[in-house]
């Protein structure tokens, strides 16, 4: 209620959401604004051209910078950004950036992790090879290499190998030739 200064009488604001028959056509709700009713929509929705019905606001189309470098999926009043393997949302939640799995400690590399764009690579020290899981370093049997590393007999050692000569021969300075 308010006071009409000109006449000194009391007057009440009319609730147009209740009294205006058109207000019942609002699909999601009605608010009073400047003594008029106006339909309102929940977050993620906007009024259509009739100004009565709430429709999904396509956040992907309305903000092309959202989800840059990823796939934007809009629907049901919200937008989801899928960045893909090795990528994640930046601190502002706007665009996809590379995730350094090595620094984040999520690489599961048994020895050395090297970050690459949209992923990482596990590396092994000399004498070891990467296993089938692409994470774990395993002993490499250097004796099976082609060409063989030793002129005669080869013994595989953890992370290395040793050449052995027959009893009548000596190992030369290269530690490979008898």
PDB file of C-alpha atoms in Angstrom:
ATOM      1  CA  UNK A   1       0.000   0.000   0.000  1.00  0.00           C
ATOM      2  CA  UNK A   2       1.058   3.568  -0.547  1.00  0.00           C
ATOM      3  CA  UNK A   3      -0.256   7.067   0.024  1.00  0.00           C
ATOM      4  CA  UNK A   4      -1.394   9.103  -2.926  1.00  0.00           C
ATOM      5  CA  UNK A   5       0.064  12.531  -2.024  1.00  0.00           C
ATOM      6  CA  UNK A   6      -2.266  14.402  -4.376  1.00  0.00           C
ATOM      7  CA  UNK A   7      -5.471  13.180  -2.790  1.00  0.00           C
ATOM      8  CA  UNK A   8      -4.178  11.998   0.598  1.00  0.00           C
ATOM      9  CA  UNK A   9      -5.827   8.626   0.070  1.00  0.00           C
ATOM     10  CA  UNK A  10      -4.397   5.163   0.492  1.00  0.00           C
ATOM     11  CA  UNK A  11      -4.089   2.942  -2.592  1.00  0.00           C
ATOM     12  CA  UNK A  12      -2.966  -0.640  -3.076  1.00  0.00           C
ATOM     13  CA  UNK A  13      -0.782  -2.052  -5.844  1.00  0.00           C
ATOM     14  CA  UNK A  14      -2.693  -4.532  -7.906  1.00  0.00           C
ATOM     15  CA  UNK A  15      -1.179  -8.031  -8.182  1.00  0.00           C
ATOM     16  CA  UNK A  16      -1.358  -8.455 -11.944  1.00  0.00           C
ATOM     17  CA  UNK A  17      -0.043 -12.029 -11.679  1.00  0.00           C
ATOM     18  CA  UNK A  18      -3.378 -12.866 -10.031  1.00  0.00           C
ATOM     19  CA  UNK A  19      -5.768 -10.402 -11.676  1.00  0.00           C
ATOM     20  CA  UNK A  20      -4.578 -10.429 -15.310  1.00  0.00           C
ATOM     21  CA  UNK A  21      -5.961 -13.490 -17.161  1.00  0.00           C
ATOM     22  CA  UNK A  22      -2.949 -13.500 -19.524  1.00  0.00           C
ATOM     23  CA  UNK A  23      -0.556 -14.039 -16.589  1.00  0.00           C
ATOM     24  CA  UNK A  24      -1.762 -17.623 -16.168  1.00  0.00           C
ATOM     25  CA  UNK A  25      -0.183 -18.360 -19.571  1.00  0.00           C
ATOM     26  CA  UNK A  26       3.324 -17.945 -18.129  1.00  0.00           C
ATOM     27  CA  UNK A  27       4.917 -21.373 -18.398  1.00  0.00           C
ATOM     28  CA  UNK A  28       7.199 -21.055 -15.358  1.00  0.00           C
ATOM     29  CA  UNK A  29       6.050 -18.153 -13.207  1.00  0.00           C
ATOM     30  CA  UNK A  30       5.071 -14.544 -12.988  1.00  0.00           C
ATOM     31  CA  UNK A  31       6.618 -11.502 -11.282  1.00  0.00           C
ATOM     32  CA  UNK A  32       5.426  -7.952 -10.843  1.00  0.00           C
ATOM     33  CA  UNK A  33       7.690  -5.376 -12.459  1.00  0.00           C
ATOM     34  CA  UNK A  34       6.770  -1.652 -12.658  1.00  0.00           C
ATOM     35  CA  UNK A  35       3.220  -2.502 -11.584  1.00  0.00           C
ATOM     36  CA  UNK A  36       2.905  -4.891 -14.556  1.00  0.00           C
ATOM     37  CA  UNK A  37       3.163  -8.662 -14.705  1.00  0.00           C
ATOM     38  CA  UNK A  38       6.085 -10.276 -16.480  1.00  0.00           C
ATOM     39  CA  UNK A  39       6.713 -13.969 -17.074  1.00  0.00           C
ATOM     40  CA  UNK A  40       9.981 -15.287 -15.680  1.00  0.00           C
ATOM     41  CA  UNK A  41      12.176 -18.265 -16.437  1.00  0.00           C
ATOM     42  CA  UNK A  42      14.583 -20.328 -14.350  1.00  0.00           C
ATOM     43  CA  UNK A  43      18.334 -20.113 -14.950  1.00  0.00           C
ATOM     44  CA  UNK A  44      19.346 -21.513 -18.320  1.00  0.00           C
ATOM     45  CA  UNK A  45      16.029 -20.697 -19.949  1.00  0.00           C
ATOM     46  CA  UNK A  46      14.717 -17.598 -21.723  1.00  0.00           C
ATOM     47  CA  UNK A  47      11.320 -16.359 -22.878  1.00  0.00           C
ATOM     48  CA  UNK A  48      10.346 -17.206 -26.441  1.00  0.00           C
ATOM     49  CA  UNK A  49       8.935 -14.674 -28.890  1.00  0.00           C
ATOM     50  CA  UNK A  50       5.495 -14.817 -27.207  1.00  0.00           C
ATOM     51  CA  UNK A  51       7.073 -13.744 -23.870  1.00  0.00           C
ATOM     52  CA  UNK A  52       5.015 -16.439 -22.120  1.00  0.00           C
ATOM     53  CA  UNK A  53       6.881 -19.695 -22.696  1.00  0.00           C
ATOM     54  CA  UNK A  54      10.334 -20.539 -21.345  1.00  0.00           C
ATOM     55  CA  UNK A  55      12.636 -22.286 -23.812  1.00  0.00           C
ATOM     56  CA  UNK A  56      16.132 -23.709 -23.369  1.00  0.00           C
ATOM     57  CA  UNK A  57      18.788 -21.041 -23.805  1.00  0.00           C
ATOM     58  CA  UNK A  58      21.463 -22.521 -26.080  1.00  0.00           C
ATOM     59  CA  UNK A  59      24.532 -21.484 -24.104  1.00  0.00           C
ATOM     60  CA  UNK A  60      26.813 -23.098 -26.690  1.00  0.00           C
ATOM     61  CA  UNK A  61      25.468 -20.909 -29.508  1.00  0.00           C
ATOM     62  CA  UNK A  62      25.093 -17.762 -27.400  1.00  0.00           C
ATOM     63  CA  UNK A  63      28.705 -17.848 -26.140  1.00  0.00           C
ATOM     64  CA  UNK A  64      31.136 -19.239 -28.738  1.00  0.00           C
ATOM     65  CA  UNK A  65      34.065 -18.730 -26.324  1.00  0.00           C
ATOM     66  CA  UNK A  66      32.534 -21.187 -23.853  1.00  0.00           C
ATOM     67  CA  UNK A  67      34.164 -24.581 -24.212  1.00  0.00           C
ATOM     68  CA  UNK A  68      36.769 -23.403 -26.761  1.00  0.00           C
ATOM     69  CA  UNK A  69      38.869 -26.418 -27.701  1.00  0.00           C
ATOM     70  CA  UNK A  70      36.192 -28.872 -26.583  1.00  0.00           C
ATOM     71  CA  UNK A  71      32.689 -30.053 -27.362  1.00  0.00           C
ATOM     72  CA  UNK A  72      29.817 -28.004 -25.952  1.00  0.00           C
ATOM     73  CA  UNK A  73      26.573 -29.835 -25.238  1.00  0.00           C
ATOM     74  CA  UNK A  74      23.569 -27.655 -24.396  1.00  0.00           C
ATOM     75  CA  UNK A  75      20.203 -28.775 -23.091  1.00  0.00           C
ATOM     76  CA  UNK A  76      17.739 -28.700 -20.197  1.00  0.00           C
ATOM     77  CA  UNK A  77      18.830 -25.258 -19.066  1.00  0.00           C
ATOM     78  CA  UNK A  78      22.553 -25.922 -18.820  1.00  0.00           C
ATOM     79  CA  UNK A  79      25.637 -26.437 -20.929  1.00  0.00           C
ATOM     80  CA  UNK A  80      28.273 -29.106 -20.413  1.00  0.00           C
ATOM     81  CA  UNK A  81      31.781 -28.877 -21.783  1.00  0.00           C
ATOM     82  CA  UNK A  82      33.525 -32.120 -22.737  1.00  0.00           C
ATOM     83  CA  UNK A  83      37.236 -31.533 -23.160  1.00  0.00           C
ATOM     84  CA  UNK A  84      38.408 -35.048 -24.022  1.00  0.00           C
ATOM     85  CA  UNK A  85      41.319 -37.163 -22.827  1.00  0.00           C
ATOM     86  CA  UNK A  86      44.260 -35.241 -21.405  1.00  0.00           C
ATOM     87  CA  UNK A  87      42.344 -31.966 -21.326  1.00  0.00           C
ATOM     88  CA  UNK A  88      40.227 -30.171 -18.733  1.00  0.00           C
ATOM     89  CA  UNK A  89      38.509 -26.852 -18.087  1.00  0.00           C
ATOM     90  CA  UNK A  90      40.648 -23.834 -17.224  1.00  0.00           C
ATOM     91  CA  UNK A  91      40.248 -22.310 -13.724  1.00  0.00           C
ATOM     92  CA  UNK A  92      37.490 -20.002 -15.040  1.00  0.00           C
ATOM     93  CA  UNK A  93      35.526 -22.970 -16.410  1.00  0.00           C
ATOM     94  CA  UNK A  94      35.385 -21.382 -19.873  1.00  0.00           C
ATOM     95  CA  UNK A  95      37.757 -23.211 -22.235  1.00  0.00           C
ATOM     96  CA  UNK A  96      39.563 -26.534 -22.500  1.00  0.00           C
ATOM     97  CA  UNK A  97      43.264 -26.617 -21.753  1.00  0.00           C
ATOM     98  CA  UNK A  98      45.935 -29.289 -21.554  1.00  0.00           C
ATOM     99  CA  UNK A  99      46.127 -31.103 -18.224  1.00  0.00           C
ATOM    100  CA  UNK A 100      49.681 -31.900 -17.113  1.00  0.00           C
ATOM    101  CA  UNK A 101      49.116 -35.450 -15.903  1.00  0.00           C
ATOM    102  CA  UNK A 102      52.764 -35.641 -14.787  1.00  0.00           C
ATOM    103  CA  UNK A 103      52.519 -32.668 -12.404  1.00  0.00           C
ATOM    104  CA  UNK A 104      49.035 -33.692 -11.286  1.00  0.00           C
ATOM    105  CA  UNK A 105      50.363 -37.121 -10.324  1.00  0.00           C
ATOM    106  CA  UNK A 106      47.753 -39.014 -12.311  1.00  0.00           C
ATOM    107  CA  UNK A 107      49.989 -40.494 -15.027  1.00  0.00           C
ATOM    108  CA  UNK A 108      50.750 -43.796 -13.228  1.00  0.00           C
ATOM    109  CA  UNK A 109      54.132 -43.955 -15.030  1.00  0.00           C
ATOM    110  CA  UNK A 110      56.499 -46.256 -13.171  1.00  0.00           C
ATOM    111  CA  UNK A 111      59.572 -44.158 -14.040  1.00  0.00           C
ATOM    112  CA  UNK A 112      59.546 -40.983 -16.170  1.00  0.00           C
ATOM    113  CA  UNK A 113      56.488 -39.016 -17.307  1.00  0.00           C
ATOM    114  CA  UNK A 114      56.609 -36.487 -20.157  1.00  0.00           C
ATOM    115  CA  UNK A 115      53.582 -34.233 -20.678  1.00  0.00           C
ATOM    116  CA  UNK A 116      52.422 -33.772 -24.281  1.00  0.00           C
ATOM    117  CA  UNK A 117      49.443 -31.832 -25.610  1.00  0.00           C
ATOM    118  CA  UNK A 118      46.271 -33.704 -24.629  1.00  0.00           C
ATOM    119  CA  UNK A 119      48.106 -36.544 -22.930  1.00  0.00           C
ATOM    120  CA  UNK A 120      51.404 -37.857 -21.624  1.00  0.00           C
ATOM    121  CA  UNK A 121      54.073 -40.423 -22.475  1.00  0.00           C
ATOM    122  CA  UNK A 122      55.831 -42.748 -20.046  1.00  0.00           C
ATOM    123  CA  UNK A 123      59.563 -43.290 -20.639  1.00  0.00           C
ATOM    124  CA  UNK A 124      61.939 -45.900 -19.272  1.00  0.00           C
ATOM    125  CA  UNK A 125      65.627 -45.819 -18.337  1.00  0.00           C
ATOM    126  CA  UNK A 126      68.241 -47.614 -20.469  1.00  0.00           C
ATOM    127  CA  UNK A 127      67.876 -51.386 -20.319  1.00  0.00           C
ATOM    128  CA  UNK A 128      64.125 -51.222 -19.780  1.00  0.00           C
ATOM    129  CA  UNK A 129      61.152 -51.022 -22.140  1.00  0.00           C
ATOM    130  CA  UNK A 130      57.609 -49.807 -21.684  1.00  0.00           C
ATOM    131  CA  UNK A 131      55.143 -52.618 -20.939  1.00  0.00           C
ATOM    132  CA  UNK A 132      51.858 -53.390 -22.671  1.00  0.00           C
ATOM    133  CA  UNK A 133      50.031 -51.124 -20.194  1.00  0.00           C
ATOM    134  CA  UNK A 134      52.068 -48.156 -21.552  1.00  0.00           C
ATOM    135  CA  UNK A 135      52.853 -47.176 -17.935  1.00  0.00           C
ATOM    136  CA  UNK A 136      55.166 -49.751 -16.399  1.00  0.00           C
ATOM    137  CA  UNK A 137      58.839 -50.200 -17.296  1.00  0.00           C
ATOM    138  CA  UNK A 138      59.977 -53.806 -17.638  1.00  0.00           C
ATOM    139  CA  UNK A 139      63.415 -55.303 -18.019  1.00  0.00           C
ATOM    140  CA  UNK A 140      64.453 -55.479 -21.659  1.00  0.00           C
ATOM    141  CA  UNK A 141      66.171 -58.679 -22.684  1.00  0.00           C
ATOM    142  CA  UNK A 142      68.975 -57.047 -24.655  1.00  0.00           C
ATOM    143  CA  UNK A 143      70.255 -60.502 -25.654  1.00  0.00           C
ATOM    144  CA  UNK A 144      67.254 -60.859 -27.991  1.00  0.00           C
ATOM    145  CA  UNK A 145      68.109 -57.728 -29.998  1.00  0.00           C
ATOM    146  CA  UNK A 146      68.893 -57.970 -33.692  1.00  0.00           C
ATOM    147  CA  UNK A 147      71.736 -57.909 -34.355  1.00  0.00           C
ATOM    148  CA  UNK A 148      72.790 -59.617 -31.102  1.00  0.00           C
ATOM    149  CA  UNK A 149      74.873 -57.393 -28.799  1.00  0.00           C
ATOM    150  CA  UNK A 150      77.505 -60.086 -28.114  1.00  0.00           C
ATOM    151  CA  UNK A 151      79.709 -61.970 -30.544  1.00  0.00           C
ATOM    152  CA  UNK A 152      79.197 -65.245 -28.662  1.00  0.00           C
ATOM    153  CA  UNK A 153      77.143 -65.709 -25.455  1.00  0.00           C
ATOM    154  CA  UNK A 154      74.830 -63.132 -23.860  1.00  0.00           C
ATOM    155  CA  UNK A 155      73.422 -63.136 -20.328  1.00  0.00           C
ATOM    156  CA  UNK A 156      70.475 -60.852 -19.580  1.00  0.00           C
ATOM    157  CA  UNK A 157      70.804 -58.826 -16.369  1.00  0.00           C
ATOM    158  CA  UNK A 158      68.254 -56.497 -14.737  1.00  0.00           C
ATOM    159  CA  UNK A 159      68.494 -53.346 -16.840  1.00  0.00           C
ATOM    160  CA  UNK A 160      71.615 -54.547 -18.675  1.00  0.00           C
ATOM    161  CA  UNK A 161      73.423 -57.543 -20.167  1.00  0.00           C
ATOM    162  CA  UNK A 162      76.824 -59.219 -20.087  1.00  0.00           C
ATOM    163  CA  UNK A 163      78.800 -60.894 -22.857  1.00  0.00           C
ATOM    164  CA  UNK A 164      80.598 -64.131 -22.053  1.00  0.00           C
ATOM    165  CA  UNK A 165      83.309 -65.759 -24.123  1.00  0.00           C
ATOM    166  CA  UNK A 166      84.133 -69.454 -24.504  1.00  0.00           C
ATOM    167  CA  UNK A 167      86.958 -70.680 -22.230  1.00  0.00           C
ATOM    168  CA  UNK A 168      89.575 -70.404 -24.963  1.00  0.00           C
ATOM    169  CA  UNK A 169      88.770 -66.731 -25.743  1.00  0.00           C
ATOM    170  CA  UNK A 170      88.941 -63.379 -23.964  1.00  0.00           C
ATOM    171  CA  UNK A 171      86.481 -60.473 -23.951  1.00  0.00           C
ATOM    172  CA  UNK A 172      87.880 -57.494 -25.807  1.00  0.00           C
ATOM    173  CA  UNK A 173      87.810 -53.859 -24.526  1.00  0.00           C
ATOM    174  CA  UNK A 174      84.401 -53.216 -26.142  1.00  0.00           C
ATOM    175  CA  UNK A 175      82.943 -55.804 -23.683  1.00  0.00           C
ATOM    176  CA  UNK A 176      81.051 -57.385 -26.600  1.00  0.00           C
ATOM    177  CA  UNK A 177      83.548 -59.155 -28.806  1.00  0.00           C
ATOM    178  CA  UNK A 178      85.463 -62.324 -27.971  1.00  0.00           C
TER     179      UNK A 178
END
